[in-house]
GROMACS .gro file of C-alpha atoms in nm:
model
  511
    1MET     CA    1   1.695   1.634  -1.406
    2LYS     CA    2   1.460   1.834  -1.189
    3ASN     CA    3   1.102   1.708  -1.198
    4ASP     CA    4   0.801   1.934  -1.189
    5THR     CA    5   0.620   1.853  -0.864
    6ILE     CA    6   0.258   1.830  -0.758
    7VAL     CA    7   0.243   1.870  -0.379
    8ILE     CA    8  -0.024   1.672  -0.195
    9LEU     CA    9  -0.118   1.792   0.151
   10ASP     CA   10  -0.228   1.501   0.371
   11PHE     CA   11  -0.522   1.564   0.604
   12GLY     CA   12  -0.538   1.201   0.715
   13SER     CA   13  -0.721   1.024   0.435
   14GLN     CA   14  -0.645   0.655   0.383
   15TYR     CA   15  -0.645   0.742   0.011
   16THR     CA   16  -0.376   1.012   0.022
   17GLN     CA   17  -0.102   0.786  -0.113
   18LEU     CA   18  -0.335   0.681  -0.392
   19ILE     CA   19  -0.351   1.041  -0.512
   20ALA     CA   20   0.027   1.042  -0.538
   21ARG     CA   21   0.023   0.703  -0.710
   22ARG     CA   22  -0.231   0.808  -0.973
   23ILE     CA   23  -0.047   1.130  -1.052
   24ARG     CA   24   0.282   0.945  -1.084
   25GLU     CA   25   0.104   0.698  -1.310
   26LEU     CA   26   0.082   0.994  -1.547
   27ASN     CA   27   0.463   1.026  -1.523
   28VAL     CA   28   0.420   1.344  -1.322
   29TYR     CA   29   0.623   1.362  -1.001
   30SER     CA   30   0.430   1.412  -0.677
   31GLU     CA   31   0.522   1.440  -0.310
   32ILE     CA   32   0.313   1.411   0.005
   33TYR     CA   33   0.349   1.645   0.302
   34PRO     CA   34   0.144   1.691   0.620
   35PHE     CA   35  -0.131   1.949   0.594
   36ASN     CA   36   0.057   2.181   0.831
   37VAL     CA   37   0.389   2.176   0.644
   38SER     CA   38   0.555   2.517   0.660
   39PHE     CA   39   0.476   2.766   0.389
   40ASP     CA   40   0.851   2.818   0.344
   41LYS     CA   41   0.890   2.449   0.257
   42ILE     CA   42   0.619   2.473  -0.007
   43MET     CA   43   0.785   2.785  -0.146
   44GLU     CA   44   1.115   2.597  -0.157
   45ILE     CA   45   0.957   2.312  -0.358
   46ALA     CA   46   0.793   2.560  -0.598
   47PRO     CA   47   0.517   2.313  -0.693
   48LYS     CA   48   0.331   2.323  -1.023
   49GLY     CA   49   0.010   2.253  -0.833
   50ILE     CA   50  -0.131   2.156  -0.492
   51VAL     CA   51  -0.383   1.884  -0.401
   52LEU     CA   52  -0.569   1.886  -0.069
   53SER     CA   53  -0.654   1.530   0.037
   54GLY     CA   54  -0.958   1.387   0.209
   55SER     CA   55  -0.976   1.337   0.586
   56PRO     CA   56  -1.171   1.157   0.861
   57ALA     CA   57  -1.216   1.505   1.016
   58SER     CA   58  -1.493   1.758   0.950
   59ILE     CA   59  -1.435   2.126   0.891
   60TYR     CA   60  -1.687   2.214   1.161
   61ASP     CA   61  -1.492   2.021   1.430
   62SER     CA   62  -1.359   2.231   1.718
   63LYS     CA   63  -1.002   2.208   1.584
   64PRO     CA   64  -1.014   2.096   1.221
   65PRO     CA   65  -0.683   2.038   1.040
   66LEU     CA   66  -0.614   2.344   0.824
   67PRO     CA   67  -0.324   2.437   0.594
   68ASP     CA   68  -0.148   2.772   0.575
   69LYS     CA   69  -0.394   2.999   0.394
   70ARG     CA   70  -0.110   3.147   0.189
   71ILE     CA   71  -0.107   2.837  -0.033
   72PHE     CA   72  -0.402   2.994  -0.214
   73SER     CA   73  -0.199   3.303  -0.295
   74LEU     CA   74   0.091   3.121  -0.466
   75GLY     CA   75  -0.072   3.153  -0.804
   76VAL     CA   76  -0.057   2.776  -0.869
   77PRO     CA   77  -0.368   2.563  -0.923
   78VAL     CA   78  -0.525   2.398  -0.617
   79LEU     CA   79  -0.751   2.090  -0.620
   80GLY     CA   80  -0.946   2.000  -0.306
   81ILE     CA   81  -1.071   1.641  -0.278
   82CYS     CA   82  -1.359   1.562  -0.037
   83TYR     CA   83  -1.233   1.721   0.288
   84GLY     CA   84  -1.010   1.936   0.068
   85LEU     CA   85  -1.330   2.086  -0.072
   86GLN     CA   86  -1.435   2.168   0.285
   87VAL     CA   87  -1.104   2.348   0.342
   88ILE     CA   88  -1.164   2.559   0.032
   89SER     CA   89  -1.516   2.631   0.155
   90LYS     CA   90  -1.380   2.739   0.496
   91TYR     CA   91  -1.143   2.994   0.343
   92TYR     CA   92  -1.380   3.122   0.074
   93GLY     CA   93  -1.706   3.173   0.261
   94GLY     CA   94  -1.889   2.848   0.189
   95ARG     CA   95  -2.083   2.642   0.442
   96VAL     CA   96  -2.048   2.275   0.528
   97VAL     CA   97  -2.301   2.082   0.736
   98LYS     CA   98  -2.354   1.722   0.837
   99GLY     CA   99  -2.552   1.559   0.555
  100ASP     CA  100  -2.893   1.399   0.600
  101HIS     CA  101  -2.775   1.109   0.388
  102ARG     CA  102  -2.420   0.975   0.392
  103GLU     CA  103  -2.284   0.905   0.046
  104TYR     CA  104  -2.059   0.600   0.045
  105GLY     CA  105  -1.989   0.397  -0.265
  106PHE     CA  106  -2.079   0.435  -0.630
  107THR     CA  107  -2.268   0.751  -0.722
  108GLU     CA  108  -2.376   0.904  -1.053
  109LEU     CA  109  -2.216   1.240  -1.126
  110LYS     CA  110  -2.407   1.468  -1.364
  111MET     CA  111  -2.219   1.736  -1.558
  112MET     CA  112  -2.347   2.091  -1.578
  113GLN     CA  113  -2.042   2.240  -1.748
  114PRO     CA  114  -1.715   2.042  -1.774
  115GLY     CA  115  -1.453   2.316  -1.773
  116MET     CA  116  -1.088   2.207  -1.798
  117LEU     CA  117  -1.108   1.973  -1.497
  118LEU     CA  118  -1.385   1.752  -1.636
  119ARG     CA  119  -1.296   1.786  -2.002
  120GLY     CA  120  -1.336   1.465  -2.201
  121LEU     CA  121  -1.578   1.304  -1.954
  122SER     CA  122  -1.935   1.197  -2.030
  123LYS     CA  123  -2.240   1.392  -1.918
  124LYS     CA  124  -2.296   1.117  -1.660
  125GLU     CA  125  -2.004   0.951  -1.480
  126ILE     CA  126  -1.982   0.686  -1.207
  127VAL     CA  127  -1.771   0.815  -0.917
  128TRP     CA  128  -1.676   0.691  -0.569
  129MET     CA  129  -1.812   0.885  -0.273
  130SER     CA  130  -1.703   0.855   0.090
  131HIS     CA  131  -1.840   1.140   0.299
  132GLY     CA  132  -2.100   1.227   0.559
  133ASP     CA  133  -2.076   1.605   0.529
  134LYS     CA  134  -2.237   1.827   0.270
  135LEU     CA  135  -2.147   2.156   0.108
  136LEU     CA  136  -2.470   2.350   0.174
  137LYS     CA  137  -2.348   2.685   0.042
  138LYS     CA  138  -2.080   2.702  -0.224
  139PRO     CA  139  -1.779   2.928  -0.165
  140GLU     CA  140  -1.795   3.288  -0.291
  141GLY     CA  141  -1.676   3.338  -0.647
  142PHE     CA  142  -1.717   2.967  -0.736
  143THR     CA  143  -1.929   2.812  -1.011
  144THR     CA  144  -2.080   2.463  -1.008
  145LEU     CA  145  -1.953   2.216  -1.268
  146ALA     CA  146  -2.133   1.897  -1.161
  147HIS     CA  147  -2.370   1.752  -0.900
  148THR     CA  148  -2.500   1.421  -0.763
  149LYS     CA  149  -2.832   1.325  -0.611
  150ASN     CA  150  -2.716   1.418  -0.260
  151SER     CA  151  -2.445   1.673  -0.342
  152GLU     CA  152  -2.565   1.987  -0.515
  153PHE     CA  153  -2.207   2.116  -0.542
  154ALA     CA  154  -2.012   1.798  -0.623
  155VAL     CA  155  -1.759   1.987  -0.838
  156VAL     CA  156  -1.692   2.360  -0.805
  157MET     CA  157  -1.442   2.599  -0.962
  158ASN     CA  158  -1.301   2.948  -0.913
  159LYS     CA  159  -1.133   3.012  -1.247
  160LYS     CA  160  -0.981   3.344  -1.142
  161GLU     CA  161  -0.815   3.196  -0.830
  162LYS     CA  162  -0.727   2.866  -1.011
  163ILE     CA  163  -0.908   2.660  -0.746
  164TRP     CA  164  -1.116   2.345  -0.798
  165GLY     CA  165  -1.304   2.137  -0.540
  166ILE     CA  166  -1.460   1.793  -0.582
  167GLN     CA  167  -1.672   1.594  -0.336
  168PHE     CA  168  -1.578   1.247  -0.465
  169HIS     CA  169  -1.248   1.054  -0.487
  170PRO     CA  170  -1.095   1.047  -0.837
  171GLU     CA  171  -0.789   0.862  -0.707
  172VAL     CA  172  -0.965   0.530  -0.634
  173VAL     CA  173  -1.015   0.281  -0.917
  174HIS     CA  174  -1.390   0.279  -0.849
  175THR     CA  175  -1.418   0.625  -1.007
  176LYS     CA  176  -1.416   0.502  -1.365
  177ASN     CA  177  -1.248   0.802  -1.528
  178GLY     CA  178  -1.080   0.944  -1.221
  179ILE     CA  179  -0.737   0.925  -1.384
  180GLU     CA  180  -0.864   1.159  -1.659
  181ILE     CA  181  -0.965   1.414  -1.398
  182LEU     CA  182  -0.621   1.398  -1.236
  183LYS     CA  183  -0.457   1.423  -1.579
  184ASN     CA  184  -0.665   1.728  -1.663
  185PHE     CA  185  -0.551   1.887  -1.337
  186ALA     CA  186  -0.183   1.788  -1.321
  187VAL     CA  187  -0.095   1.804  -1.690
  188ASP     CA  188  -0.337   2.044  -1.857
  189ILE     CA  189  -0.421   2.286  -1.576
  190CYS     CA  190  -0.090   2.279  -1.384
  191GLY     CA  191   0.128   2.222  -1.690
  192ALA     CA  192   0.353   1.971  -1.508
  193ALA     CA  193   0.610   1.790  -1.721
  194ARG     CA  194   0.555   1.417  -1.765
  195ASN     CA  195   0.917   1.319  -1.704
  196TRP     CA  196   0.896   1.095  -1.397
  197THR     CA  197   0.993   0.746  -1.519
  198PRO     CA  198   1.147   0.428  -1.374
  199GLU     CA  199   1.478   0.525  -1.537
  200SER     CA  200   1.479   0.871  -1.378
  201TYR     CA  201   1.387   0.720  -1.042
  202ILE     CA  202   1.667   0.463  -1.060
  203LYS     CA  203   1.923   0.729  -1.147
  204SER     CA  204   1.819   0.971  -0.871
  205THR     CA  205   1.786   0.691  -0.612
  206ILE     CA  206   2.133   0.554  -0.682
  207GLU     CA  207   2.275   0.906  -0.648
  208SER     CA  208   2.081   0.956  -0.324
  209ILE     CA  209   2.204   0.626  -0.173
  210ARG     CA  210   2.564   0.709  -0.261
  211GLY     CA  211   2.529   1.056  -0.112
  212LYS     CA  212   2.375   0.923   0.208
  213THR     CA  213   2.607   0.629   0.270
  214LYS     CA  214   2.937   0.796   0.166
  215ASP     CA  215   3.132   0.468   0.132
  216GLN     CA  216   2.988   0.330   0.456
  217LYS     CA  217   2.850  -0.024   0.475
  218VAL     CA  218   2.485  -0.127   0.444
  219LEU     CA  219   2.328  -0.441   0.588
  220CYS     CA  220   2.025  -0.528   0.375
  221ALA     CA  221   1.737  -0.749   0.483
  222VAL     CA  222   1.615  -0.972   0.198
  223SER     CA  223   1.319  -1.207   0.194
  224GLY     CA  224   1.301  -1.312  -0.168
  225GLY     CA  225   0.989  -1.105  -0.224
  226VAL     CA  226   0.961  -0.841  -0.496
  227ASP     CA  227   1.022  -0.547  -0.263
  228SER     CA  228   1.340  -0.654  -0.086
  229THR     CA  229   1.480  -0.802  -0.407
  230VAL     CA  230   1.440  -0.479  -0.603
  231ALA     CA  231   1.566  -0.276  -0.307
  232SER     CA  232   1.878  -0.492  -0.274
  233VAL     CA  233   1.954  -0.472  -0.648
  234LEU     CA  234   1.919  -0.091  -0.634
  235ILE     CA  235   2.147  -0.063  -0.332
  236ASN     CA  236   2.393  -0.307  -0.489
  237LYS     CA  237   2.412  -0.090  -0.803
  238ALA     CA  238   2.478   0.213  -0.584
  239ILE     CA  239   2.744   0.079  -0.345
  240GLY     CA  240   2.850  -0.267  -0.470
  241LYS     CA  241   3.091  -0.436  -0.227
  242ASN     CA  242   2.972  -0.216   0.063
  243LEU     CA  243   2.639  -0.403   0.061
  244ASN     CA  244   2.598  -0.715   0.275
  245CYS     CA  245   2.262  -0.893   0.227
  246VAL     CA  246   2.117  -1.117   0.495
  247PHE     CA  247   1.835  -1.369   0.468
  248VAL     CA  248   1.673  -1.479   0.791
  249ASN     CA  249   1.485  -1.805   0.805
  250ASN     CA  250   1.228  -1.725   1.071
  251GLY     CA  251   1.029  -2.045   1.031
  252LEU     CA  252   0.732  -1.840   0.911
  253LEU     CA  253   0.800  -1.890   0.541
  254ARG     CA  254   0.621  -2.096   0.281
  255LEU     CA  255   0.719  -2.458   0.220
  256ASN     CA  256   1.090  -2.483   0.120
  257GLU     CA  257   1.100  -2.104   0.067
  258GLU     CA  258   1.446  -2.065   0.219
  259LYS     CA  259   1.606  -2.291  -0.045
  260LYS     CA  260   1.433  -2.111  -0.332
  261VAL     CA  261   1.537  -1.766  -0.205
  262MET     CA  262   1.904  -1.851  -0.167
  263ALA     CA  263   1.913  -2.001  -0.518
  264MET     CA  264   1.745  -1.690  -0.662
  265PHE     CA  265   1.998  -1.445  -0.516
  266LYS     CA  266   2.285  -1.662  -0.634
  267LYS     CA  267   2.142  -1.631  -0.985
  268LEU     CA  268   2.116  -1.251  -0.943
  269GLY     CA  269   2.483  -1.240  -0.850
  270ILE     CA  270   2.423  -1.096  -0.503
  271LYS     CA  271   2.599  -1.250  -0.204
  272VAL     CA  272   2.361  -1.332   0.079
  273ASP     CA  273   2.437  -1.455   0.432
  274TYR     CA  274   2.191  -1.720   0.559
  275LEU     CA  275   2.074  -1.703   0.922
  276ASP     CA  276   1.875  -1.986   1.079
  277GLU     CA  277   1.666  -1.821   1.351
  278VAL     CA  278   1.365  -2.053   1.344
  279ASP     CA  279   1.388  -2.157   1.708
  280GLY     CA  280   1.444  -1.799   1.825
  281PHE     CA  281   1.134  -1.664   1.651
  282LEU     CA  282   0.907  -1.947   1.759
  283THR     CA  283   1.027  -1.918   2.120
  284ARG     CA  284   0.945  -1.546   2.126
  285LEU     CA  285   0.606  -1.606   1.966
  286ALA     CA  286   0.505  -1.895   2.192
  287GLY     CA  287   0.165  -1.834   2.351
  288VAL     CA  288   0.111  -1.502   2.167
  289ALA     CA  289  -0.223  -1.471   1.985
  290ASP     CA  290  -0.265  -1.094   1.949
  291PRO     CA  291  -0.175  -0.992   1.589
  292GLU     CA  292  -0.020  -0.658   1.685
  293LYS     CA  293   0.202  -0.826   1.946
  294LYS     CA  294   0.309  -1.081   1.685
  295ARG     CA  295   0.413  -0.805   1.445
  296LYS     CA  296   0.608  -0.617   1.712
  297ILE     CA  297   0.786  -0.932   1.832
  298ILE     CA  298   0.883  -1.027   1.477
  299GLY     CA  299   1.001  -0.674   1.394
  300ASN     CA  300   1.211  -0.648   1.708
  301TYR     CA  301   1.366  -0.992   1.670
  302PHE     CA  302   1.449  -0.924   1.304
  303ILE     CA  303   1.652  -0.622   1.409
  304GLU     CA  304   1.817  -0.812   1.693
  305ALA     CA  305   1.922  -1.085   1.451
  306PHE     CA  306   2.063  -0.833   1.204
  307GLU     CA  307   2.256  -0.640   1.467
  308LYS     CA  308   2.395  -0.959   1.619
  309HIS     CA  309   2.506  -1.083   1.277
  310ALA     CA  310   2.647  -0.744   1.180
  311SER     CA  311   2.861  -0.729   1.493
  312LYS     CA  312   3.025  -1.054   1.387
  313ILE     CA  313   3.113  -0.954   1.031
  314GLY     CA  314   3.197  -0.585   1.060
  315THR     CA  315   3.068  -0.237   1.128
  316PHE     CA  316   2.746  -0.134   0.953
  317ASN     CA  317   2.599   0.214   0.960
  318PHE     CA  318   2.283   0.147   0.762
  319LEU     CA  319   2.004  -0.110   0.738
  320GLY     CA  320   1.841  -0.156   0.397
  321GLN     CA  321   1.473  -0.248   0.372
  322GLY     CA  322   1.207  -0.287   0.103
  323THR     CA  323   0.943  -0.075   0.276
  324LEU     CA  324   0.662   0.044   0.044
  325TYR     CA  325   0.397   0.316   0.058
  326PRO     CA  326   0.113   0.080   0.163
  327ASP     CA  327   0.331  -0.034   0.457
  328LEU     CA  328   0.354   0.324   0.575
  329ILE     CA  329  -0.010   0.420   0.542
  330GLU     CA  330  -0.133   0.104   0.717
  331SER     CA  331   0.108   0.161   1.005
  332VAL     CA  332   0.155   0.518   1.121
  333SER     CA  333   0.151   0.781   0.850
  334VAL     CA  334   0.491   0.949   0.853
  335LYS     CA  335   0.376   1.240   0.644
  336GLY     CA  336   0.028   1.307   0.776
  337PRO     CA  337  -0.233   1.225   1.041
  338SER     CA  338  -0.369   0.912   0.875
  339ALA     CA  339  -0.531   0.659   1.107
  340THR     CA  340  -0.335   0.345   1.192
  341ILE     CA  341  -0.482   0.021   1.055
  342LYS     CA  342  -0.206  -0.222   1.147
  343SER     CA  343   0.166  -0.223   1.209
  344HIS     CA  344   0.419  -0.364   0.964
  345HIS     CA  345   0.733  -0.543   1.080
  346ASN     CA  346   0.955  -0.308   0.882
  347VAL     CA  347   0.779   0.010   1.000
  348GLY     CA  348   0.623  -0.002   1.344
  349GLY     CA  349   0.838  -0.289   1.469
  350LEU     CA  350   1.168  -0.101   1.477
  351PRO     CA  351   1.320  -0.042   1.820
  352GLU     CA  352   1.361   0.324   1.914
  353LYS     CA  353   1.733   0.280   1.985
  354MET     CA  354   1.823   0.090   1.671
  355LYS     CA  355   2.195   0.127   1.609
  356MET     CA  356   2.170   0.155   1.229
  357LYS     CA  357   2.006   0.421   1.013
  358LEU     CA  358   1.755   0.315   0.749
  359ILE     CA  359   1.800   0.300   0.373
  360GLU     CA  360   1.459   0.247   0.213
  361PRO     CA  361   1.481   0.314  -0.163
  362LEU     CA  362   1.120   0.206  -0.229
  363ARG     CA  363   0.962   0.388   0.066
  364TYR     CA  364   0.727   0.600  -0.146
  365LEU     CA  365   0.650   0.352  -0.421
  366PHE     CA  366   0.358   0.121  -0.488
  367LYS     CA  367   0.391  -0.242  -0.596
  368ASP     CA  368   0.337  -0.186  -0.968
  369GLU     CA  369   0.594   0.096  -0.964
  370VAL     CA  370   0.843  -0.136  -0.794
  371ARG     CA  371   0.786  -0.397  -1.065
  372ALA     CA  372   0.837  -0.137  -1.339
  373ILE     CA  373   1.164  -0.032  -1.177
  374GLY     CA  374   1.268  -0.395  -1.135
  375LYS     CA  375   1.205  -0.454  -1.504
  376SER     CA  376   1.429  -0.157  -1.592
  377LEU     CA  377   1.695  -0.307  -1.364
  378GLY     CA  378   1.682  -0.631  -1.560
  379ILE     CA  379   1.526  -0.851  -1.289
  380ALA     CA  380   1.348  -1.159  -1.425
  381LYS     CA  381   0.970  -1.162  -1.464
  382ASP     CA  382   0.919  -1.471  -1.245
  383VAL     CA  383   1.081  -1.279  -0.959
  384LEU     CA  384   0.903  -0.948  -1.019
  385TRP     CA  385   0.558  -1.100  -1.052
  386ARG     CA  386   0.569  -1.315  -0.742
  387GLN     CA  387   0.255  -1.254  -0.543
  388PRO     CA  388   0.298  -1.029  -0.237
  389PHE     CA  389   0.389  -1.205   0.087
  390PRO     CA  390   0.351  -1.029   0.425
  391GLY     CA  391   0.666  -0.927   0.612
  392PRO     CA  392   0.563  -1.122   0.925
  393GLY     CA  393   0.505  -1.423   0.700
  394LEU     CA  394   0.270  -1.699   0.807
  395ALA     CA  395   0.252  -1.549   1.157
  396VAL     CA  396  -0.039  -1.335   1.036
  397ARG     CA  397  -0.198  -1.626   0.851
  398VAL     CA  398  -0.189  -1.867   1.143
  399LEU     CA  399  -0.459  -1.697   1.346
  400GLY     CA  400  -0.417  -1.732   1.717
  401GLU     CA  401  -0.120  -1.906   1.878
  402ILE     CA  402   0.171  -2.010   1.657
  403THR     CA  403   0.320  -2.357   1.696
  404LYS     CA  404   0.540  -2.573   1.470
  405GLU     CA  405   0.249  -2.809   1.418
  406ARG     CA  406   0.005  -2.534   1.313
  407LEU     CA  407   0.267  -2.378   1.086
  408GLU     CA  408   0.328  -2.712   0.918
  409ILE     CA  409  -0.044  -2.753   0.848
  410LEU     CA  410  -0.066  -2.410   0.685
  411LYS     CA  411   0.258  -2.453   0.486
  412LYS     CA  412   0.130  -2.774   0.326
  413ALA     CA  413  -0.217  -2.632   0.261
  414ASP     CA  414  -0.077  -2.308   0.117
  415ASP     CA  415   0.162  -2.501  -0.108
  416ILE     CA  416  -0.132  -2.690  -0.256
  417ILE     CA  417  -0.324  -2.364  -0.308
  418VAL     CA  418  -0.035  -2.197  -0.492
  419ASP     CA  419   0.029  -2.512  -0.698
  420GLU     CA  420  -0.330  -2.534  -0.819
  421ILE     CA  421  -0.356  -2.158  -0.881
  422LYS     CA  422  -0.045  -2.179  -1.102
  423LYS     CA  423  -0.176  -2.485  -1.289
  424ALA     CA  424  -0.502  -2.301  -1.360
  425GLY     CA  425  -0.313  -1.996  -1.494
  426TYR     CA  426  -0.424  -1.751  -1.225
  427TYR     CA  427  -0.099  -1.694  -1.037
  428TYR     CA  428   0.032  -1.406  -1.249
  429THR     CA  429  -0.307  -1.249  -1.320
  430VAL     CA  430  -0.446  -1.243  -0.964
  431TRP     CA  431  -0.292  -1.006  -0.707
  432GLN     CA  432  -0.279  -1.254  -0.420
  433THR     CA  433  -0.394  -1.607  -0.336
  434PHE     CA  434  -0.318  -1.779  -0.008
  435GLY     CA  435  -0.448  -1.988   0.279
  436VAL     CA  436  -0.527  -1.889   0.637
  437LEU     CA  437  -0.539  -2.132   0.929
  438LEU     CA  438  -0.834  -2.039   1.150
  439PRO     CA  439  -0.830  -2.073   1.530
  440VAL     CA  440  -1.138  -2.299   1.524
  441LYS     CA  441  -1.209  -2.667   1.474
  442THR     CA  442  -1.512  -2.826   1.313
  443VAL     CA  443  -1.674  -3.167   1.305
  444GLY     CA  444  -1.625  -3.376   0.993
  445VAL     CA  445  -1.655  -3.730   0.862
  446MET     CA  446  -1.359  -3.910   0.705
  447GLY     CA  447  -1.372  -4.282   0.627
  448ASP     CA  448  -1.695  -4.323   0.830
  449LEU     CA  449  -1.518  -4.181   1.133
  450ARG     CA  450  -1.598  -3.856   1.311
  451THR     CA  451  -1.322  -3.596   1.294
  452TYR     CA  452  -1.270  -3.271   1.481
  453GLU     CA  453  -1.006  -3.081   1.285
  454ASN     CA  454  -0.888  -2.743   1.159
  455VAL     CA  455  -1.034  -2.503   0.903
  456ILE     CA  456  -0.841  -2.342   0.615
  457ALA     CA  457  -0.975  -2.020   0.465
  458LEU     CA  458  -0.885  -1.954   0.101
  459ARG     CA  459  -0.826  -1.589   0.008
  460ALA     CA  460  -0.796  -1.464  -0.353
  461VAL     CA  461  -0.806  -1.091  -0.433
  462ASP     CA  462  -0.746  -0.859  -0.726
  463SER     CA  463  -0.579  -0.525  -0.667
  464LYS     CA  464  -0.363  -0.269  -0.841
  465ASP     CA  465  -0.172  -0.126  -0.547
  466GLY     CA  466  -0.287  -0.306  -0.232
  467MET     CA  467  -0.490  -0.008  -0.108
  468THR     CA  468  -0.822  -0.144  -0.235
  469ALA     CA  469  -0.902  -0.500  -0.342
  470GLU     CA  470  -1.189  -0.715  -0.469
  471TRP     CA  471  -1.231  -1.085  -0.405
  472VAL     CA  472  -1.180  -1.303  -0.713
  473LYS     CA  473  -1.457  -1.524  -0.848
  474LEU     CA  474  -1.244  -1.834  -0.901
  475PRO     CA  475  -1.414  -2.117  -1.097
  476TYR     CA  476  -1.607  -2.367  -0.888
  477GLU     CA  477  -1.404  -2.651  -1.041
  478LEU     CA  478  -1.078  -2.493  -0.920
  479LEU     CA  479  -1.220  -2.429  -0.573
  480ASN     CA  480  -1.335  -2.789  -0.558
  481THR     CA  481  -0.989  -2.918  -0.660
  482ILE     CA  482  -0.814  -2.704  -0.400
  483SER     CA  483  -1.057  -2.805  -0.127
  484SER     CA  484  -1.033  -3.176  -0.209
  485ARG     CA  485  -0.653  -3.175  -0.219
  486VAL     CA  486  -0.614  -2.978   0.105
  487ILE     CA  487  -0.858  -3.196   0.299
  488ASN     CA  488  -0.718  -3.522   0.159
  489GLU     CA  489  -0.346  -3.439   0.167
  490VAL     CA  490  -0.306  -3.220   0.476
  491LYS     CA  491  -0.344  -3.409   0.800
  492GLY     CA  492  -0.538  -3.202   1.054
  493VAL     CA  493  -0.774  -3.021   0.811
  494ASN     CA  494  -1.132  -3.127   0.742
  495ARG     CA  495  -1.287  -2.807   0.606
  496VAL     CA  496  -1.201  -2.530   0.352
  497VAL     CA  497  -1.396  -2.203   0.332
  498TYR     CA  498  -1.373  -1.917   0.078
  499ASP     CA  499  -1.328  -1.552   0.182
  500ILE     CA  500  -1.555  -1.324  -0.026
  501SER     CA  501  -1.472  -0.991   0.143
  502ASN     CA  502  -1.350  -0.679  -0.038
  503LYS     CA  503  -1.100  -0.420   0.088
  504PRO     CA  504  -1.241  -0.197   0.227
  505PRO     CA  505  -1.409  -0.286   0.459
  506ALA     CA  506  -1.187  -0.592   0.517
  507THR     CA  507  -0.809  -0.594   0.476
  508ILE     CA  508  -0.632  -0.835   0.240
  509GLU     CA  509  -0.459  -1.024   0.521
  510TRP     CA  510  -0.669  -1.150   0.811
  511GLU     CA  511  -0.432  -1.008   1.071
   0.00000   0.00000   0.00000
């Protein structure tokens, strides 16, 4: 089955993958390409529509990122979002200037005439703005559909050319009815078929894996998390006995995690080799406090361990991983000029001369998509709805230097946190809850004696895809229980603090 495709051109926005996610949420297939992708490639795809993403750049920069102008002559609808609106303005005689007032956050959008793009929305809508530039003169041949207090031309349209431009971001959850705007564009305006489903993805991915591997062997890294579990089941369905899964105990896991993971894969019917590399990882990480160095060391040593193990059991041509979209965008965007936020062990940590090629069946999926696919594959709910756990493990939750002693403190504290969150019924409704060991000590009093011990930070966030997140207002009683248990049961901790930061501006993990 050939899916209708909406092509998204990436100009470097941190929200570009969210555009793809929201469109696919409508069961419409979408692909992301760099803004300067060749016109021939776009012609080859024959998209039903094109979306121009936002960008940290400004159109009046000396060398602004610009797409091939011929995309506007394809006869397919084009939607420009934020910077995408500036691109449209550049090619159609508008004028963009630096705004007197930067719009960032919630803004009220007032409709003048809805047109097809804004059909079904209220006369006043709350939208999410993130821009410092302003469209001072609208492009020639365009009409204004809506405005905000600081943006006279917040939504514009050229009906004849099938071009729409909007100043705000419909792809983020903060724009209340943003999904309706994207539906109006992708489905109603572009006429794209809504036939992208978990079942169609599973079928095409299995075919793709078989075509790529051609009866060659795959070594698959598994952690027990949702991503690597779903990836391994997909690969297993594609190549069966040619898959060899490996679980590495790096010492950076939660309390007794290695035992739970091995039991889980046995239940799934997938053979997994167990590697004990605790001493190796901790030796490499000794004295290292910089978070980026930690990630690189862990990524490199993971690959070393796999290659060493593979050489003992046979010849492997491919390495399977559960890399997701958020991993890519927060590392180095592989499809556009997005800014790097942080490296991920399964993206930026790979050695340049790695002997195996990568198989990443989830590379362009978000967490909720992975869970939907896992459900279609028959994976149990308690596996699919495990809270996300970072690839580098507790290495990015033990801030500063990593030692066995500090790891042990965090493991025990984190185990208490998860236990109480589950008892209170929040584990499967909250995106992520975990503890962080801070690189500071504070004065306390325990049993009339002065103490000078460690601090645990509690983090609880709600999110849909990991790209944006809001801190959770857990009940005071629950916070009190967690704090009391951690301080009383974990030797070396005398204080618990609560992280009340959203993403953005903070990230979910501390490192």
